[in-house]
CSV table of C-alpha atoms in Angstrom, one decimal:
chain,number,residue,atom,x,y,z
D,1,MET,CA,0.0,0.0,0.0
D,2,LYS,CA,2.9,2.4,0.7
D,3,TYR,CA,4.0,2.0,-2.9
D,4,LEU,CA,0.5,2.9,-4.1
D,5,VAL,CA,0.5,6.0,-2.0
D,6,LEU,CA,3.8,7.0,-3.4
D,7,PHE,CA,2.5,6.4,-6.9
D,8,LEU,CA,-0.5,8.6,-6.2
D,9,PHE,CA,1.8,11.3,-4.8
D,10,LEU,CA,4.2,11.3,-7.8
D,11,SER,CA,1.4,11.2,-10.4
D,12,THR,CA,-0.1,14.4,-9.1
D,13,GLY,CA,3.1,16.3,-9.2
D,14,ALA,CA,2.5,18.4,-12.4
D,15,SER,CA,-1.0,19.5,-11.4
D,16,ALA,CA,0.2,20.4,-7.9
D,17,GLN,CA,2.9,22.7,-9.4
D,18,GLN,CA,0.3,24.4,-11.5
D,19,ASN,CA,-1.9,24.8,-8.5
D,20,LEU,CA,0.6,26.8,-6.5
D,21,THR,CA,1.4,30.6,-6.5
D,22,ILE,CA,4.0,32.0,-4.3
D,23,GLN,CA,4.2,35.8,-4.0
D,24,VAL,CA,4.6,38.6,-1.6
D,25,ASN,CA,1.1,40.2,-1.4
D,26,GLU,CA,1.2,44.0,-1.7
D,27,GLY,CA,-1.7,44.6,0.5
D,28,THR,CA,-0.6,42.4,3.5
D,29,GLU,CA,2.9,43.8,3.1
D,30,LEU,CA,1.5,47.3,3.4
D,31,MET,CA,-0.2,46.4,6.6
D,32,SER,CA,2.9,44.6,8.0
D,33,VAL,CA,5.0,47.7,7.4
D,34,ILE,CA,2.4,49.9,9.2
D,35,GLN,CA,2.1,47.5,12.2
D,36,PHE,CA,5.9,47.3,12.4
D,37,LEU,CA,6.2,51.1,12.4
D,38,GLY,CA,3.5,51.2,15.1
D,39,GLY,CA,5.5,48.8,17.3
D,40,GLN,CA,2.9,46.0,16.9
D,41,LEU,CA,4.7,43.4,14.9
D,42,PRO,CA,7.8,41.3,15.9
D,43,THR,CA,10.4,41.1,13.2
D,44,GLN,CA,13.8,39.4,12.6
D,45,LEU,CA,16.9,41.4,11.7
D,46,SER,CA,17.3,41.4,8.0
D,47,PRO,CA,18.5,43.6,5.1
D,48,TYR,CA,14.9,44.0,4.1
D,49,LYS,CA,14.0,45.3,7.6
D,50,GLU,CA,16.7,47.9,7.3
D,51,ASP,CA,15.4,49.0,3.9
D,52,VAL,CA,11.9,49.4,5.5
D,53,LYS,CA,13.4,51.5,8.2
D,54,ARG,CA,15.3,53.8,5.9
D,55,TYR,CA,12.4,54.3,3.4
D,56,PHE,CA,9.6,54.8,5.9
D,57,VAL,CA,11.5,56.5,8.8
D,58,GLY,CA,9.8,59.8,8.0
D,59,HIS,CA,6.3,58.3,8.3
D,60,ARG,CA,6.3,57.0,11.8
D,61,ASN,CA,3.8,59.6,12.8
D,62,ASP,CA,1.4,59.1,9.9
D,63,PRO,CA,-2.2,58.6,11.0
D,64,ALA,CA,-2.4,54.9,10.2
D,65,VAL,CA,0.8,54.2,12.3
D,66,LEU,CA,-0.5,56.3,15.2
D,67,MET,CA,-3.8,54.6,15.1
D,68,VAL,CA,-2.4,51.1,15.3
D,69,PHE,CA,0.0,52.3,18.0
D,70,ASN,CA,-2.9,53.7,20.1
D,71,PHE,CA,-5.4,50.9,19.7
D,72,ARG,CA,-7.0,50.2,23.1
D,73,PHE,CA,-7.1,46.4,22.5
D,74,GLN,CA,-4.5,43.7,21.9
D,75,VAL,CA,-3.3,44.0,18.4
D,76,TYR,CA,-2.8,40.5,17.1
D,77,TYR,CA,0.0,40.0,14.6
D,78,ASP,CA,-2.2,38.4,12.0
D,79,LEU,CA,-4.3,41.6,11.7
D,80,VAL,CA,-2.1,42.1,8.6
D,81,GLU,CA,-4.3,39.5,6.8
D,82,CYS,CA,-6.8,42.3,6.3
D,83,GLY,CA,-4.5,43.5,3.6
D,84,LEU,CA,-6.1,40.9,1.3
D,85,ALA,CA,-9.0,43.3,1.1
D,86,PHE,CA,-6.9,45.6,-1.0
D,87,ASP,CA,-6.3,45.3,-4.7
D,88,ASN,CA,-6.0,47.2,-8.0
D,89,PHE,CA,-2.5,48.4,-7.2
D,90,PRO,CA,-1.2,51.1,-7.6
D,91,ASP,CA,-4.7,52.6,-7.7
D,92,ILE,CA,-5.4,50.9,-4.4
D,93,ARG,CA,-9.0,50.2,-3.4
D,94,ALA,CA,-10.5,48.2,-0.6
D,95,HIS,CA,-13.2,45.5,-0.7
D,96,HIS,CA,-15.8,45.4,2.0
D,97,ILE,CA,-14.7,42.9,4.7
D,98,PRO,CA,-17.7,40.6,5.5
D,99,ASP,CA,-19.6,41.1,8.7
D,100,SER,CA,-18.7,37.4,9.5
D,101,SER,CA,-15.1,38.3,9.8
D,102,PHE,CA,-13.4,37.9,13.2
D,103,TRP,CA,-11.9,41.3,12.7
D,104,VAL,CA,-15.2,43.1,12.3
D,105,LYS,CA,-16.4,41.4,15.5
D,106,TYR,CA,-13.2,42.0,17.4
D,107,ILE,CA,-12.4,45.6,16.4
D,108,GLY,CA,-15.7,46.9,15.3
D,109,ARG,CA,-16.9,47.9,11.8
D,110,ASP,CA,-16.3,51.6,12.1
D,111,THR,CA,-12.8,51.3,13.7
D,112,LEU,CA,-11.7,48.7,11.2
D,113,ASP,CA,-13.0,50.6,8.2
D,114,ARG,CA,-11.3,53.8,9.4
D,115,TYR,CA,-8.0,52.0,9.9
D,116,LEU,CA,-8.2,50.5,6.4
D,117,ARG,CA,-8.8,53.9,4.9
D,118,LEU,CA,-5.8,55.3,6.8
D,119,CYS,CA,-3.7,52.4,5.5
D,120,MET,CA,-4.7,53.3,1.9
D,121,GLN,CA,-3.8,56.9,2.6
D,122,PHE,CA,-0.4,55.8,3.9
D,123,TYR,CA,0.1,53.8,0.7
D,124,LYS,CA,-0.5,56.9,-1.4
D,125,ASP,CA,1.5,59.3,0.8
D,126,THR,CA,4.6,57.1,1.0
D,127,HIS,CA,4.5,56.0,-2.6
D,128,PHE,CA,4.5,52.5,-1.2
D,129,HIS,CA,4.1,50.9,-4.7
D,130,ASP,CA,7.5,52.4,-5.6
D,131,PHE,CA,9.1,50.6,-2.6
D,132,PHE,CA,7.3,47.4,-3.5
D,133,VAL,CA,8.3,47.4,-7.1
D,134,ALA,CA,11.9,48.2,-6.2
D,135,HIS,CA,12.1,45.1,-4.1
D,136,LYS,CA,10.3,42.8,-6.6
D,137,PRO,CA,13.6,41.0,-7.5
D,138,MET,CA,14.1,40.2,-3.8
D,139,TYR,CA,10.5,39.0,-3.6
D,140,ASP,CA,10.9,36.8,-6.7
D,141,GLN,CA,14.1,35.2,-5.3
D,142,TRP,CA,12.3,34.3,-2.1
D,143,ALA,CA,9.4,32.8,-4.1
D,144,ARG,CA,11.7,30.7,-6.2
D,145,GLY,CA,13.5,29.3,-3.2
D,146,LEU,CA,10.3,28.6,-1.3
D,147,ARG,CA,8.8,26.9,-4.4
D,148,ASP,CA,11.7,24.5,-4.6
D,149,SER,CA,11.2,23.4,-0.9
D,150,ILE,CA,7.5,23.5,-0.6
D,151,ALA,CA,6.3,21.9,-3.9
D,152,GLY,CA,7.1,18.4,-2.6
D,153,PRO,CA,5.2,18.6,0.7
D,154,LEU,CA,2.2,20.2,-1.1
D,155,ARG,CA,2.2,17.4,-3.7
D,156,ILE,CA,1.9,14.9,-0.9
D,157,PHE,CA,-0.8,16.9,0.8
D,158,ASP,CA,-2.8,17.3,-2.4
D,159,SER,CA,-2.5,13.6,-3.3
D,160,LEU,CA,-3.8,12.4,0.1
D,161,ILE,CA,-5.5,15.1,2.1
D,162,ASN,CA,-6.8,17.7,-0.2
D,163,THR,CA,-9.3,15.4,-2.0
D,164,ARG,CA,-11.4,18.2,-3.4
D,165,HIS,CA,-8.7,19.7,-5.7
D,166,ASP,CA,-10.9,22.7,-6.3
D,167,HIS,CA,-8.8,25.3,-4.5
D,168,HIS,CA,-5.6,27.1,-5.5
D,169,TRP,CA,-2.6,27.4,-3.2
D,170,LEU,CA,-1.4,30.9,-2.5
D,171,VAL,CA,1.6,31.1,-0.3
D,172,CYS,CA,2.7,34.6,0.8
D,173,PRO,CA,6.2,35.2,2.2
D,174,ASP,CA,5.9,37.9,4.8
D,175,PRO,CA,9.4,39.4,5.5
D,176,MET,CA,8.2,41.6,8.3
D,177,ASN,CA,6.6,38.7,10.2
D,178,GLY,CA,9.0,37.2,12.7
D,179,TRP,CA,6.5,35.0,14.5
D,180,GLY,CA,5.7,32.1,12.1
D,181,ALA,CA,3.3,30.7,9.6
D,182,HIS,CA,-0.4,31.6,9.6
D,183,THR,CA,-3.4,30.3,7.7
D,184,ILE,CA,-5.8,32.9,6.3
D,185,VAL,CA,-9.5,32.0,6.1
D,186,ALA,CA,-9.7,34.1,3.0
D,187,LYS,CA,-13.5,34.2,2.5
D,188,ARG,CA,-13.7,36.0,5.9
D,189,VAL,CA,-11.5,38.8,4.6
D,190,ASN,CA,-12.2,39.0,0.8
D,191,PRO,CA,-14.7,36.6,-0.8
D,192,ALA,CA,-12.8,36.9,-4.1
D,193,TYR,CA,-10.3,34.5,-2.5
D,194,GLN,CA,-12.8,31.9,-1.5
D,195,GLN,CA,-11.4,29.3,-3.8
D,196,TYR,CA,-7.9,29.7,-2.4
D,197,PHE,CA,-5.9,28.1,0.4
D,198,ILE,CA,-3.8,31.0,1.6
D,199,TYR,CA,-1.2,31.3,4.2
D,200,GLN,CA,1.6,33.6,5.1
D,201,VAL,CA,5.0,32.3,6.1
D,202,GLY,CA,7.2,34.6,8.2
D,203,TYR,CA,10.9,35.1,8.1
D,204,GLN,CA,12.8,33.3,10.9
D,205,GLY,CA,16.3,34.7,10.2
D,206,ASP,CA,17.6,32.0,7.9
D,207,THR,CA,20.1,32.9,5.1
D,208,ASP,CA,21.7,31.0,2.3
D,209,GLU,CA,25.5,30.7,1.6
D,210,LYS,CA,25.5,34.1,0.0
D,211,GLY,CA,23.8,35.7,3.0
D,212,ARG,CA,20.4,36.2,1.2
D,213,MET,CA,17.2,35.8,3.1
D,214,VAL,CA,15.6,32.4,3.0
D,215,PHE,CA,12.1,31.4,4.0
D,216,GLY,CA,12.4,27.9,5.5
D,217,ALA,CA,12.1,26.5,9.0
D,218,ASP,CA,10.4,23.0,9.0
D,219,ILE,CA,8.7,23.2,5.6
D,220,TYR,CA,7.1,19.8,5.8
D,221,ASP,CA,5.5,20.4,9.2
D,222,TRP,CA,4.1,23.9,8.4
D,223,ALA,CA,3.0,22.9,4.9
D,224,TRP,CA,1.0,20.0,6.3
D,225,HIS,CA,-0.1,21.8,9.4
D,226,GLU,CA,-1.2,25.0,7.8
D,227,GLY,CA,-2.5,23.2,4.8
D,228,THR,CA,-4.8,21.2,7.0
D,229,HIS,CA,-6.1,24.4,8.6
D,230,ALA,CA,-6.9,25.8,5.2
D,231,PHE,CA,-8.5,22.6,3.9
D,232,THR,CA,-10.6,21.6,6.9
D,233,ASP,CA,-12.0,25.0,8.0
D,234,SER,CA,-15.3,24.7,6.1
D,235,ILE,CA,-15.5,21.0,6.8
D,236,LEU,CA,-15.3,21.4,10.5
D,237,GLU,CA,-18.1,24.0,10.5
D,238,GLN,CA,-20.4,21.2,9.3
D,239,TYR,CA,-19.5,18.9,12.1
D,240,LYS,CA,-19.6,21.4,15.0
D,241,THR,CA,-22.3,19.4,16.9
D,242,ALA,CA,-20.3,16.2,16.8
D,243,ILE,CA,-17.1,18.0,17.7
D,244,ASP,CA,-18.7,19.9,20.6
D,245,SER,CA,-20.0,16.5,22.0
D,246,LEU,CA,-16.4,15.6,22.8
D,247,ALA,CA,-15.7,18.8,24.8
D,248,TYR,CA,-15.5,16.7,28.0
D,249,LEU,CA,-12.1,15.6,26.7
D,250,MET,CA,-10.6,19.1,26.9
D,251,PRO,CA,-7.3,18.9,28.7
D,252,THR,CA,-5.8,21.6,30.9
D,253,SER,CA,-2.2,22.4,31.0
D,254,PRO,CA,0.1,25.4,31.4
D,255,ALA,CA,1.5,24.6,27.9
D,256,LEU,CA,-2.0,25.1,26.3
D,257,GLY,CA,-2.6,28.2,28.4
D,258,GLN,CA,0.6,29.8,27.0
D,259,GLN,CA,-0.8,29.2,23.5
D,260,ASN,CA,-4.2,30.7,24.4
D,261,VAL,CA,-5.8,27.4,23.7
D,262,ASP,CA,-8.6,27.5,26.3
D,263,THR,CA,-11.7,26.0,24.6
D,264,TRP,CA,-12.4,22.6,23.1
D,265,GLN,CA,-13.2,24.0,19.7
D,266,HIS,CA,-9.8,25.8,19.6
D,267,TYR,CA,-8.1,22.7,20.9
D,268,PHE,CA,-9.7,20.4,18.3
D,269,ASN,CA,-9.0,22.9,15.5
D,270,GLU,CA,-5.3,22.9,16.5
D,271,LEU,CA,-5.1,19.1,17.3
D,272,LEU,CA,-6.2,18.1,13.8
D,273,PRO,CA,-3.5,19.7,11.8
D,274,ARG,CA,-0.9,18.4,14.2
D,275,ALA,CA,-2.2,14.9,13.9
D,276,VAL,CA,-2.3,15.1,10.1
D,277,SER,CA,1.3,16.3,10.0
D,278,ALA,CA,2.3,13.5,12.3
D,279,ALA,CA,0.6,10.9,10.1
D,280,LEU,CA,2.3,12.2,7.0
D,281,HIS,CA,5.6,12.3,8.7
D,282,ARG,CA,5.1,8.7,9.7
D,283,GLN,CA,4.4,7.8,6.0
D,284,PHE,CA,6.9,10.0,4.2
D,285,ARG,CA,9.6,11.1,6.6
D,286,SER,CA,12.0,9.2,8.9
D,287,ASP,CA,10.8,7.5,12.1
D,288,ALA,CA,12.9,10.0,14.1
D,289,ALA,CA,11.1,12.9,12.4
D,290,TYR,CA,7.7,11.3,13.1
D,291,ARG,CA,8.6,10.7,16.8
D,292,LYS,CA,9.9,14.3,17.1
D,293,VAL,CA,6.5,15.7,15.9
D,294,ILE,CA,4.6,13.5,18.4
D,295,ARG,CA,7.0,14.3,21.2
D,296,ASN,CA,6.8,18.1,20.6
D,297,GLU,CA,3.1,18.2,20.2
D,298,THR,CA,2.4,16.1,23.3
D,299,ARG,CA,4.8,18.4,25.2
D,300,ASN,CA,2.8,21.4,23.9
D,301,GLY,CA,-0.3,20.0,25.6
D,302,PHE,CA,-1.9,18.1,22.7
D,303,ILE,CA,-2.2,14.9,24.5
D,304,HIS,CA,-4.5,13.2,21.9
D,305,VAL,CA,-2.2,13.7,19.0
D,306,THR,CA,-0.9,10.1,18.9
D,307,ALA,CA,-4.4,8.6,19.0
D,308,VAL,CA,-5.8,10.9,16.3
D,309,SER,CA,-2.7,10.6,14.1
D,310,ASP,CA,-2.9,6.8,14.4
D,311,ALA,CA,-6.6,7.0,13.1
D,312,ILE,CA,-5.5,9.2,10.2
D,313,TYR,CA,-2.6,7.0,9.3
D,314,ASP,CA,-4.5,3.7,9.6
D,315,ASN,CA,-7.6,4.8,7.7
D,316,PHE,CA,-6.5,7.6,5.3
D,317,VAL,CA,-2.8,7.7,4.7
D,318,HIS,CA,-1.1,4.3,5.0
D,319,THR,CA,-4.3,2.4,4.2
D,320,ARG,CA,-7.1,4.1,2.2
D,321,ARG,CA,-10.1,2.7,4.0
D,322,VAL,CA,-12.0,6.0,3.3
D,323,THR,CA,-11.5,8.4,0.4
D,324,THR,CA,-12.7,11.8,1.8
D,325,PHE,CA,-11.8,13.7,4.9
D,326,GLU,CA,-15.5,13.8,5.8
D,327,ALA,CA,-15.6,10.0,5.9
D,328,LEU,CA,-12.5,10.0,8.0
D,329,LEU,CA,-13.9,12.2,10.8
D,330,PRO,CA,-16.0,9.4,12.4
D,331,TYR,CA,-12.8,7.4,12.9
D,332,ILE,CA,-11.2,10.4,14.5
D,333,PHE,CA,-14.2,10.9,16.8
D,334,ALA,CA,-14.0,7.2,17.7
D,335,ALA,CA,-10.3,7.4,18.5
D,336,LEU,CA,-11.0,10.3,20.8
D,337,ARG,CA,-13.8,8.6,22.6
D,338,SER,CA,-11.6,5.5,23.2
D,339,TYR,CA,-8.6,7.6,24.3
D,340,LYS,CA,-6.9,6.3,27.5
D,341,PRO,CA,-4.1,8.5,29.0
D,342,ALA,CA,-0.7,6.9,29.0
D,343,PRO,CA,0.4,5.6,32.4
D,344,ALA,CA,2.4,8.1,34.5
D,345,GLY,CA,6.2,7.6,34.4
């Protein structure tokens, strides 16, 4: 069966390549720069960061920067995803962010719309498009390097997990993001992207032998982890009642608290990608790599990761007992209901 899985993976290679776009998004990059200037975005040291500081130093007191600096609520780093509402560059315009968006509910419609208008004014006043175009060769170099490393993991994901094949992958390197990878539920920001799996990958300080910025980290883990978030978001909404019925299994631990995982829904939504990644590591990576994923995720408080990854591996990856993720979910629910904690020590 493992050879059949490998055949399926290899035979989908061309279509997976055609289904992948890697580019720095001008809108999210605009908002990243503004959040950085407003002290609301952690970044890594890099030549690009120095370019940003030099070009925009005279705009630290622009209205958009001051507004994000003075927000009277916690500014989450992924607020920059609202930049997907912008398009038509350099004649920038903003699409209406749906009322269902987390950001509308969290920030408020009037405040969010005002902030986006100020971001567009910042774009015009700073001639942001000139800065963006000047750095296009750098952006293209990052995209080429990331494509070389991510195409393989995405081919595996599309051959086994993404059974719909009706979405396009859009991966956005985010050079001002020093905190990690992030899946964007695009339809909640701009419905024009509803057929896309989108995630941003931050810069973690890696360089190549020539000292050029490289977007890397654990490509396999975050491609499979973030890919699962993107693929399963709409599926899990349909199974909310069944998922909620297992809320009694919610563990408590300092590790989960540090990740702000304090509800069963959040826990399950984070457990599933970790379990998928573990199952795919078990099939396609080394035993040591698989055990490292299990060990790290268990230490991070996701105590059900072994049981759920076993169900995925046994029924959907190593052996194809079911052919859709929807059909796999009852096996996952059964594994959770049968979960027995490992003996202490």
